């Protein structure tokens, strides 16, 4: 029934037990990516029009450079040189944007400086107001666009100009729209030659205000945020196109409904056109449309896609050749994300890849535009690998080892920097040439050497359908004894757009899981159907029935645990956050005989309280799918509670609003059921900073104290 993916993974081996130190819970929460972070080439960047690269050394106090062909590093600049040359106390050498191989632009708060490596002099080139956000430079680095409150501005050496001047706070320009769904991460788009500035604009007039209490004022004050809940009125998007020379702006509106989504905005290389994907609110019909940048007029629809479940365009068009408007589009129309090569007239020139695995993104192209580099899982979905494909469809694998790879392609496509990890490799940095030859630049030692820390293994188990493989991870203590019986914490997320088990160092686990293992626990995670990087059939089985297939697969994980002779089946606990909080409460209430203890953080409890963009994709609206909403509503199952349940929420959560937890608690009270609740005042959806130590202490203490014999 089970297929082993790798041998037992030991983080520490051959170390005398008497010399081993204990990792504290505080260290496990705060130091995984600090004290215990593997050695890496941080801040790696390719220099423009060059085969040279730079990266930070000495904790950001120096910047090193090397040629790709030999990797011999030399000091390029010291932090003190930058500070002396600009008169500013920069904290470290990083975050710069290179104008050319000899000069870069770097910011210190709201001031932007250009620094010349040859003269060792810097000068301030522009300044944005204090409190400005979303600062985005053009390609020439001579202009910078930014937002203040709801308006958009441009600054350069001559001053600042307003692009929008809306007194109505409901009209918001230059920011991410659609609550950052559909691959939207920002709202400002300079054209290639800086002649135009495109930007997202949203009208939130009809979107309901949602109240959040600010306890830091006396008396407490109300902060209203715009929160479009499922089935209610949504924002109305537009794309503005500002002509830098004339100061005039034209607007592009959805061609169908005013609350359709506009996403994946891209300029053509000649900056004559803008490509925009328009998605209907039902998220099952997408049109990729072409617009004239000079006047905002619609030119044509390049192609359309329709699905009975949902379509989620997350990648803008990619133009491999800067001299051509032909582009590559990523689509999962055949069941997996593949690459399709189109003409600007909308003709499909060639389907470039035919993979039965998921492409996650395009990395770049060679200088001729004939080879495209991309990242994809490969046949093992826990990997993230590098590939290239020609415009004729000839594909080859770039990366040489399994694992999770982060790749950066040189401007001419002749070199690929590859920094990766896998279960036996904390981190390795490799330089590859276009012929596949590679050179190791840096390989990290094991930062856990000398510490008492357990082991993990990855296996596949069968999903509830009996055929689909699911990836699982089981963490054991360092003194694991197979003759003993161990309690288990099942850590669950289980929702879309996430993958908990990866073929990376520690198999993608948090260090606190290894801390809990040292307290005598097993920690188990399985990525159920509906999670990321497995293709359409795997992911879309959840449509209109959130929680159902996910719970069935999690219970298959429980059956696997029960089959292990060293698992105490009477001492199972479950914990998750956000969608994992929804899964935790669902499992505790709908399968009350399985887990003794549950801790649900920031849980969705009733999907009608969640946001439109995410929620309607998977559940549609209550009007369309009332049965599905009732079925998934945890409030309908409060009478089933049998074990101990702790609910946690950040009081300023603007993602899963507190109405979820408060509504569930009210139902528990009405049912006479005793539950525990702990708020984190003024924290948003995630508890961060030093307070996270308190959070994990609260969670794990609750599990240990209640999941007893």
Coordinates of N, CA and C in Angstrom, one line a residue, residues 4 23 69 77 122 145 302 311 323 364 443 502 511 513 542 544 570 593 599 602 606 608 632 670:
X4 N 7.9 3.8 -0.4 CA 8.9 4.6 0.2 C 9.6 5.5 -0.8
X23 N 17.8 22.0 21.5 CA 17.2 23.2 20.9 C 16.0 23.6 21.7
X69 N 32.3 32.1 -15.4 CA 33.1 31.1 -16.0 C 34.1 30.5 -15.0
X77 N 32.8 46.1 -3.3 CA 32.6 47.3 -2.5 C 32.4 47.0 -1.1
X122 N 28.4 58.8 -4.6 CA 26.9 58.6 -4.8 C 26.2 60.0 -4.8
X145 N 7.5 55.5 -9.7 CA 6.1 55.7 -9.4 C 5.8 55.2 -8.0
X302 N -7.3 37.5 -28.0 CA -6.3 36.6 -28.6 C -6.8 35.2 -28.4
X311 N -11.1 28.8 -13.6 CA -9.8 29.1 -14.4 C -9.1 30.1 -13.5
X323 N 12.5 41.9 -29.7 CA 12.2 42.5 -31.0 C 10.9 42.0 -31.6
X364 N 13.2 33.0 -17.8 CA 13.9 34.0 -18.7 C 14.1 33.3 -20.1
X443 N 28.8 25.1 -0.7 CA 27.9 24.1 -0.1 C 28.0 24.2 1.4
X502 N 7.8 18.8 0.9 CA 8.6 19.1 -0.2 C 10.0 18.3 -0.1
X511 N 11.0 23.9 12.3 CA 11.9 23.4 13.3 C 11.1 23.1 14.6
X513 N 8.5 21.5 14.9 CA 8.1 20.1 14.8 C 9.1 19.2 15.3
X542 N -12.0 19.4 -5.2 CA -12.6 20.1 -4.0 C -13.7 21.0 -4.4
X544 N -16.8 23.2 -4.9 CA -18.1 23.3 -4.3 C -18.3 22.4 -3.0
X570 N -4.7 6.0 20.4 CA -5.6 6.7 21.3 C -5.1 8.1 21.7
X593 N -14.4 11.0 17.1 CA -13.8 9.8 17.7 C -12.3 9.6 17.3
X599 N -6.1 22.2 17.9 CA -5.8 23.6 18.1 C -5.9 24.2 16.7
X602 N -6.8 30.9 13.5 CA -7.4 31.7 12.4 C -8.2 30.9 11.4
X606 N -17.2 29.3 8.5 CA -18.4 29.4 7.6 C -17.9 30.2 6.4
X608 N -19.3 31.5 4.0 CA -20.0 32.8 3.5 C -19.3 34.0 4.1
X632 N -20.2 22.3 4.5 CA -18.8 22.6 5.0 C -18.9 23.5 6.2
X670 N -24.2 28.1 22.8 CA -25.6 27.8 22.7 C -25.8 26.3 22.9

